JSON list of C-alpha atoms in Angstrom, two decimals:
[
{"chain": "K", "resi": 118, "resn": "UNK", "atom": "CA", "xyz": [72.38, 12.49, -42.07]},
{"chain": "K", "resi": 119, "resn": "UNK", "atom": "CA", "xyz": [75.13, 11.79, -39.51]},
{"chain": "K", "resi": 120, "resn": "UNK", "atom": "CA", "xyz": [78.04, 14.16, -39.52]},
{"chain": "K", "resi": 121, "resn": "UNK", "atom": "CA", "xyz": [80.63, 11.35, -39.60]},
{"chain": "K", "resi": 122, "resn": "UNK", "atom": "CA", "xyz": [82.97, 10.09, -42.27]},
{"chain": "K", "resi": 123, "resn": "UNK", "atom": "CA", "xyz": [82.65, 6.47, -43.35]},
{"chain": "K", "resi": 124, "resn": "UNK", "atom": "CA", "xyz": [85.82, 5.68, -41.38]},
{"chain": "K", "resi": 125, "resn": "UNK", "atom": "CA", "xyz": [84.47, 7.32, -38.21]},
{"chain": "K", "resi": 126, "resn": "UNK", "atom": "CA", "xyz": [81.12, 5.55, -38.56]},
{"chain": "K", "resi": 127, "resn": "UNK", "atom": "CA", "xyz": [82.78, 2.18, -39.22]},
{"chain": "K", "resi": 128, "resn": "UNK", "atom": "CA", "xyz": [84.94, 2.55, -36.11]},
{"chain": "K", "resi": 129, "resn": "UNK", "atom": "CA", "xyz": [81.99, 3.60, -33.95]},
{"chain": "K", "resi": 130, "resn": "UNK", "atom": "CA", "xyz": [79.98, 0.62, -35.18]},
{"chain": "K", "resi": 131, "resn": "UNK", "atom": "CA", "xyz": [82.95, -1.70, -34.66]},
{"chain": "K", "resi": 132, "resn": "UNK", "atom": "CA", "xyz": [83.14, -0.56, -31.03]},
{"chain": "K", "resi": 133, "resn": "UNK", "atom": "CA", "xyz": [79.39, -1.01, -30.57]},
{"chain": "K", "resi": 134, "resn": "UNK", "atom": "CA", "xyz": [79.71, -4.52, -32.02]},
{"chain": "K", "resi": 135, "resn": "UNK", "atom": "CA", "xyz": [82.35, -5.38, -29.39]},
{"chain": "K", "resi": 136, "resn": "UNK", "atom": "CA", "xyz": [85.52, -4.57, -31.30]},
{"chain": "K", "resi": 137, "resn": "UNK", "atom": "CA", "xyz": [88.56, -3.22, -29.49]},
{"chain": "K", "resi": 138, "resn": "UNK", "atom": "CA", "xyz": [92.24, -2.78, -30.20]},
{"chain": "K", "resi": 139, "resn": "UNK", "atom": "CA", "xyz": [94.61, -4.62, -27.88]},
{"chain": "K", "resi": 140, "resn": "UNK", "atom": "CA", "xyz": [98.36, -4.60, -27.61]},
{"chain": "K", "resi": 141, "resn": "UNK", "atom": "CA", "xyz": [99.38, -8.14, -28.50]},
{"chain": "K", "resi": 142, "resn": "UNK", "atom": "CA", "xyz": [103.18, -7.89, -28.27]},
{"chain": "K", "resi": 143, "resn": "UNK", "atom": "CA", "xyz": [105.44, -5.63, -26.27]},
{"chain": "K", "resi": 144, "resn": "UNK", "atom": "CA", "xyz": [108.30, -3.68, -27.80]},
{"chain": "K", "resi": 145, "resn": "UNK", "atom": "CA", "xyz": [110.82, -6.51, -27.31]},
{"chain": "K", "resi": 146, "resn": "UNK", "atom": "CA", "xyz": [108.65, -9.13, -29.05]},
{"chain": "K", "resi": 147, "resn": "UNK", "atom": "CA", "xyz": [107.53, -6.71, -31.78]},
{"chain": "K", "resi": 148, "resn": "UNK", "atom": "CA", "xyz": [111.03, -5.95, -33.03]},
{"chain": "K", "resi": 149, "resn": "UNK", "atom": "CA", "xyz": [111.40, -2.59, -31.32]},
{"chain": "K", "resi": 150, "resn": "UNK", "atom": "CA", "xyz": [107.79, -1.39, -31.33]},
{"chain": "K", "resi": 151, "resn": "UNK", "atom": "CA", "xyz": [104.63, -2.81, -29.79]},
{"chain": "K", "resi": 152, "resn": "UNK", "atom": "CA", "xyz": [102.11, -4.54, -32.04]},
{"chain": "K", "resi": 153, "resn": "UNK", "atom": "CA", "xyz": [98.36, -3.97, -31.91]},
{"chain": "K", "resi": 154, "resn": "UNK", "atom": "CA", "xyz": [95.48, -6.06, -33.15]},
{"chain": "K", "resi": 155, "resn": "UNK", "atom": "CA", "xyz": [91.77, -5.42, -33.57]},
{"chain": "K", "resi": 156, "resn": "UNK", "atom": "CA", "xyz": [89.75, -8.15, -31.88]},
{"chain": "K", "resi": 157, "resn": "UNK", "atom": "CA", "xyz": [86.01, -8.68, -31.84]},
{"chain": "K", "resi": 158, "resn": "UNK", "atom": "CA", "xyz": [83.67, -11.62, -31.36]},
{"chain": "K", "resi": 159, "resn": "UNK", "atom": "CA", "xyz": [84.69, -14.10, -34.08]},
{"chain": "K", "resi": 160, "resn": "UNK", "atom": "CA", "xyz": [87.22, -11.71, -35.63]},
{"chain": "K", "resi": 161, "resn": "UNK", "atom": "CA", "xyz": [90.92, -10.93, -35.35]},
{"chain": "K", "resi": 162, "resn": "UNK", "atom": "CA", "xyz": [92.61, -8.39, -37.56]},
{"chain": "K", "resi": 163, "resn": "UNK", "atom": "CA", "xyz": [96.23, -8.29, -38.62]},
{"chain": "K", "resi": 164, "resn": "UNK", "atom": "CA", "xyz": [99.04, -6.89, -36.50]},
{"chain": "K", "resi": 165, "resn": "UNK", "atom": "CA", "xyz": [99.78, -3.17, -36.81]},
{"chain": "K", "resi": 166, "resn": "UNK", "atom": "CA", "xyz": [102.42, -0.86, -35.34]},
{"chain": "K", "resi": 167, "resn": "UNK", "atom": "CA", "xyz": [99.92, 1.89, -34.42]},
{"chain": "K", "resi": 168, "resn": "UNK", "atom": "CA", "xyz": [96.65, 1.27, -32.54]},
{"chain": "K", "resi": 169, "resn": "UNK", "atom": "CA", "xyz": [94.64, 3.49, -34.91]},
{"chain": "K", "resi": 170, "resn": "UNK", "atom": "CA", "xyz": [95.88, 1.48, -37.92]},
{"chain": "K", "resi": 171, "resn": "UNK", "atom": "CA", "xyz": [94.37, -1.71, -36.49]},
{"chain": "K", "resi": 172, "resn": "UNK", "atom": "CA", "xyz": [90.84, -0.35, -36.98]},
{"chain": "K", "resi": 173, "resn": "UNK", "atom": "CA", "xyz": [91.12, -0.62, -40.77]},
{"chain": "K", "resi": 174, "resn": "UNK", "atom": "CA", "xyz": [90.70, -4.39, -40.50]},
{"chain": "K", "resi": 175, "resn": "UNK", "atom": "CA", "xyz": [87.12, -4.19, -39.32]},
{"chain": "K", "resi": 176, "resn": "UNK", "atom": "CA", "xyz": [84.44, -4.60, -42.02]},
{"chain": "K", "resi": 177, "resn": "UNK", "atom": "CA", "xyz": [83.34, -1.54, -43.97]},
{"chain": "K", "resi": 178, "resn": "UNK", "atom": "CA", "xyz": [79.70, -1.22, -42.96]},
{"chain": "K", "resi": 179, "resn": "UNK", "atom": "CA", "xyz": [79.24, 1.95, -45.04]},
{"chain": "K", "resi": 180, "resn": "UNK", "atom": "CA", "xyz": [80.25, 0.39, -48.37]},
{"chain": "K", "resi": 181, "resn": "UNK", "atom": "CA", "xyz": [79.87, -3.39, -48.17]},
{"chain": "K", "resi": 182, "resn": "UNK", "atom": "CA", "xyz": [76.26, -4.57, -48.52]},
{"chain": "K", "resi": 183, "resn": "UNK", "atom": "CA", "xyz": [76.88, -7.85, -46.67]},
{"chain": "K", "resi": 184, "resn": "UNK", "atom": "CA", "xyz": [78.42, -6.29, -43.59]},
{"chain": "K", "resi": 185, "resn": "UNK", "atom": "CA", "xyz": [75.81, -3.53, -43.53]},
{"chain": "K", "resi": 186, "resn": "UNK", "atom": "CA", "xyz": [73.22, -6.30, -43.30]},
{"chain": "K", "resi": 187, "resn": "UNK", "atom": "CA", "xyz": [75.14, -7.85, -40.38]},
{"chain": "K", "resi": 188, "resn": "UNK", "atom": "CA", "xyz": [75.07, -4.64, -38.36]},
{"chain": "K", "resi": 189, "resn": "UNK", "atom": "CA", "xyz": [71.44, -4.10, -39.39]},
{"chain": "K", "resi": 190, "resn": "UNK", "atom": "CA", "xyz": [70.58, -7.54, -38.02]},
{"chain": "K", "resi": 191, "resn": "UNK", "atom": "CA", "xyz": [72.25, -6.63, -34.72]},
{"chain": "K", "resi": 192, "resn": "UNK", "atom": "CA", "xyz": [70.28, -3.38, -34.52]},
{"chain": "K", "resi": 193, "resn": "UNK", "atom": "CA", "xyz": [67.03, -5.17, -35.37]},
{"chain": "K", "resi": 194, "resn": "UNK", "atom": "CA", "xyz": [67.63, -7.79, -32.66]},
{"chain": "K", "resi": 195, "resn": "UNK", "atom": "CA", "xyz": [68.50, -5.08, -30.14]},
{"chain": "K", "resi": 196, "resn": "UNK", "atom": "CA", "xyz": [65.65, -2.65, -30.86]},
{"chain": "K", "resi": 197, "resn": "UNK", "atom": "CA", "xyz": [63.75, -3.47, -34.03]},
{"chain": "K", "resi": 198, "resn": "UNK", "atom": "CA", "xyz": [61.12, -0.76, -33.75]},
{"chain": "K", "resi": 199, "resn": "UNK", "atom": "CA", "xyz": [63.73, 1.93, -33.03]},
{"chain": "K", "resi": 200, "resn": "UNK", "atom": "CA", "xyz": [65.84, 0.76, -35.98]},
{"chain": "K", "resi": 201, "resn": "UNK", "atom": "CA", "xyz": [62.83, 0.97, -38.31]},
{"chain": "K", "resi": 202, "resn": "UNK", "atom": "CA", "xyz": [62.13, 4.52, -37.10]},
{"chain": "K", "resi": 203, "resn": "UNK", "atom": "CA", "xyz": [65.77, 5.54, -37.59]},
{"chain": "K", "resi": 204, "resn": "UNK", "atom": "CA", "xyz": [65.93, 4.08, -41.10]},
{"chain": "K", "resi": 205, "resn": "UNK", "atom": "CA", "xyz": [62.62, 5.72, -41.95]},
{"chain": "K", "resi": 206, "resn": "UNK", "atom": "CA", "xyz": [63.96, 9.05, -40.71]},
{"chain": "K", "resi": 207, "resn": "UNK", "atom": "CA", "xyz": [67.06, 8.67, -42.86]},
{"chain": "K", "resi": 208, "resn": "UNK", "atom": "CA", "xyz": [65.11, 7.69, -45.96]},
{"chain": "K", "resi": 209, "resn": "UNK", "atom": "CA", "xyz": [62.35, 10.27, -45.55]},
{"chain": "K", "resi": 210, "resn": "UNK", "atom": "CA", "xyz": [64.30, 12.86, -43.52]},
{"chain": "K", "resi": 211, "resn": "UNK", "atom": "CA", "xyz": [61.32, 13.21, -41.22]},
{"chain": "K", "resi": 212, "resn": "UNK", "atom": "CA", "xyz": [59.56, 11.35, -38.43]},
{"chain": "K", "resi": 213, "resn": "UNK", "atom": "CA", "xyz": [56.32, 13.06, -39.41]},
{"chain": "K", "resi": 214, "resn": "UNK", "atom": "CA", "xyz": [55.41, 10.34, -41.90]},
{"chain": "K", "resi": 215, "resn": "UNK", "atom": "CA", "xyz": [52.97, 7.78, -40.56]},
{"chain": "K", "resi": 216, "resn": "UNK", "atom": "CA", "xyz": [54.62, 4.40, -41.02]},
{"chain": "K", "resi": 217, "resn": "UNK", "atom": "CA", "xyz": [52.16, 1.54, -41.13]},
{"chain": "K", "resi": 218, "resn": "UNK", "atom": "CA", "xyz": [53.26, -1.17, -38.71]},
{"chain": "K", "resi": 219, "resn": "UNK", "atom": "CA", "xyz": [53.84, -4.62, -40.20]},
{"chain": "K", "resi": 220, "resn": "UNK", "atom": "CA", "xyz": [53.06, -3.36, -43.69]},
{"chain": "K", "resi": 221, "resn": "UNK", "atom": "CA", "xyz": [54.97, -5.67, -46.04]},
{"chain": "K", "resi": 222, "resn": "UNK", "atom": "CA", "xyz": [55.17, -2.98, -48.73]},
{"chain": "K", "resi": 223, "resn": "UNK", "atom": "CA", "xyz": [56.80, -0.47, -46.37]},
{"chain": "K", "resi": 224, "resn": "UNK", "atom": "CA", "xyz": [59.21, -3.06, -44.97]},
{"chain": "K", "resi": 225, "resn": "UNK", "atom": "CA", "xyz": [60.19, -4.11, -48.49]},
{"chain": "K", "resi": 226, "resn": "UNK", "atom": "CA", "xyz": [60.67, -0.45, -49.44]},
{"chain": "K", "resi": 227, "resn": "UNK", "atom": "CA", "xyz": [63.03, 0.06, -46.50]},
{"chain": "K", "resi": 228, "resn": "UNK", "atom": "CA", "xyz": [65.00, -3.08, -47.25]},
{"chain": "K", "resi": 229, "resn": "UNK", "atom": "CA", "xyz": [65.24, -2.60, -51.00]},
{"chain": "K", "resi": 230, "resn": "UNK", "atom": "CA", "xyz": [66.01, 1.10, -51.12]},
{"chain": "K", "resi": 231, "resn": "UNK", "atom": "CA", "xyz": [68.44, 1.57, -48.21]},
{"chain": "K", "resi": 232, "resn": "UNK", "atom": "CA", "xyz": [72.10, 1.85, -49.12]},
{"chain": "K", "resi": 233, "resn": "UNK", "atom": "CA", "xyz": [74.80, 0.29, -46.94]},
{"chain": "K", "resi": 234, "resn": "UNK", "atom": "CA", "xyz": [75.64, 3.76, -45.57]},
{"chain": "K", "resi": 235, "resn": "UNK", "atom": "CA", "xyz": [71.98, 4.36, -44.64]},
{"chain": "K", "resi": 236, "resn": "UNK", "atom": "CA", "xyz": [71.78, 0.97, -42.92]},
{"chain": "K", "resi": 237, "resn": "UNK", "atom": "CA", "xyz": [75.01, 1.75, -41.06]},
{"chain": "K", "resi": 238, "resn": "UNK", "atom": "CA", "xyz": [73.70, 5.14, -39.92]},
{"chain": "K", "resi": 239, "resn": "UNK", "atom": "CA", "xyz": [70.39, 3.70, -38.71]},
{"chain": "K", "resi": 240, "resn": "UNK", "atom": "CA", "xyz": [72.25, 0.90, -36.95]},
{"chain": "K", "resi": 241, "resn": "UNK", "atom": "CA", "xyz": [74.56, 3.38, -35.23]},
{"chain": "K", "resi": 242, "resn": "UNK", "atom": "CA", "xyz": [71.64, 5.56, -34.15]},
{"chain": "K", "resi": 243, "resn": "UNK", "atom": "CA", "xyz": [69.87, 2.51, -32.73]},
{"chain": "K", "resi": 244, "resn": "UNK", "atom": "CA", "xyz": [72.79, 0.76, -31.06]},
{"chain": "K", "resi": 245, "resn": "UNK", "atom": "CA", "xyz": [74.28, 3.92, -29.56]},
{"chain": "K", "resi": 246, "resn": "UNK", "atom": "CA", "xyz": [70.94, 4.82, -27.98]},
{"chain": "K", "resi": 247, "resn": "UNK", "atom": "CA", "xyz": [70.81, 1.41, -26.27]},
{"chain": "K", "resi": 248, "resn": "UNK", "atom": "CA", "xyz": [74.19, 1.76, -24.50]}
]
């Protein structure tokens, strides 16, 4: 659905979840090169020599079921109805389907059939539209 690689989507979600790369040591303290670290609420990655390398320490929302559920929870808390529409669009590839509100069968279908990548995409679509 989204024209992004897993790595691009993970980074975009990491930024939407409050992650950022900061320089933690200057060149003198870092043994000749500055050191960078990914930081986010409740999370600190390892030190890296290049800022772009620090992003690899953020969870892989596109592959890992547990972290895809974390970002899904954030999207649901932010805009639950929008998230449901986005996930429905991804799973059905159309907004033309009439989704019954509060239908336990439909909600279970969304939850049980969505892959981590689909949850990540729907979360990105939802969270990026709120910023």
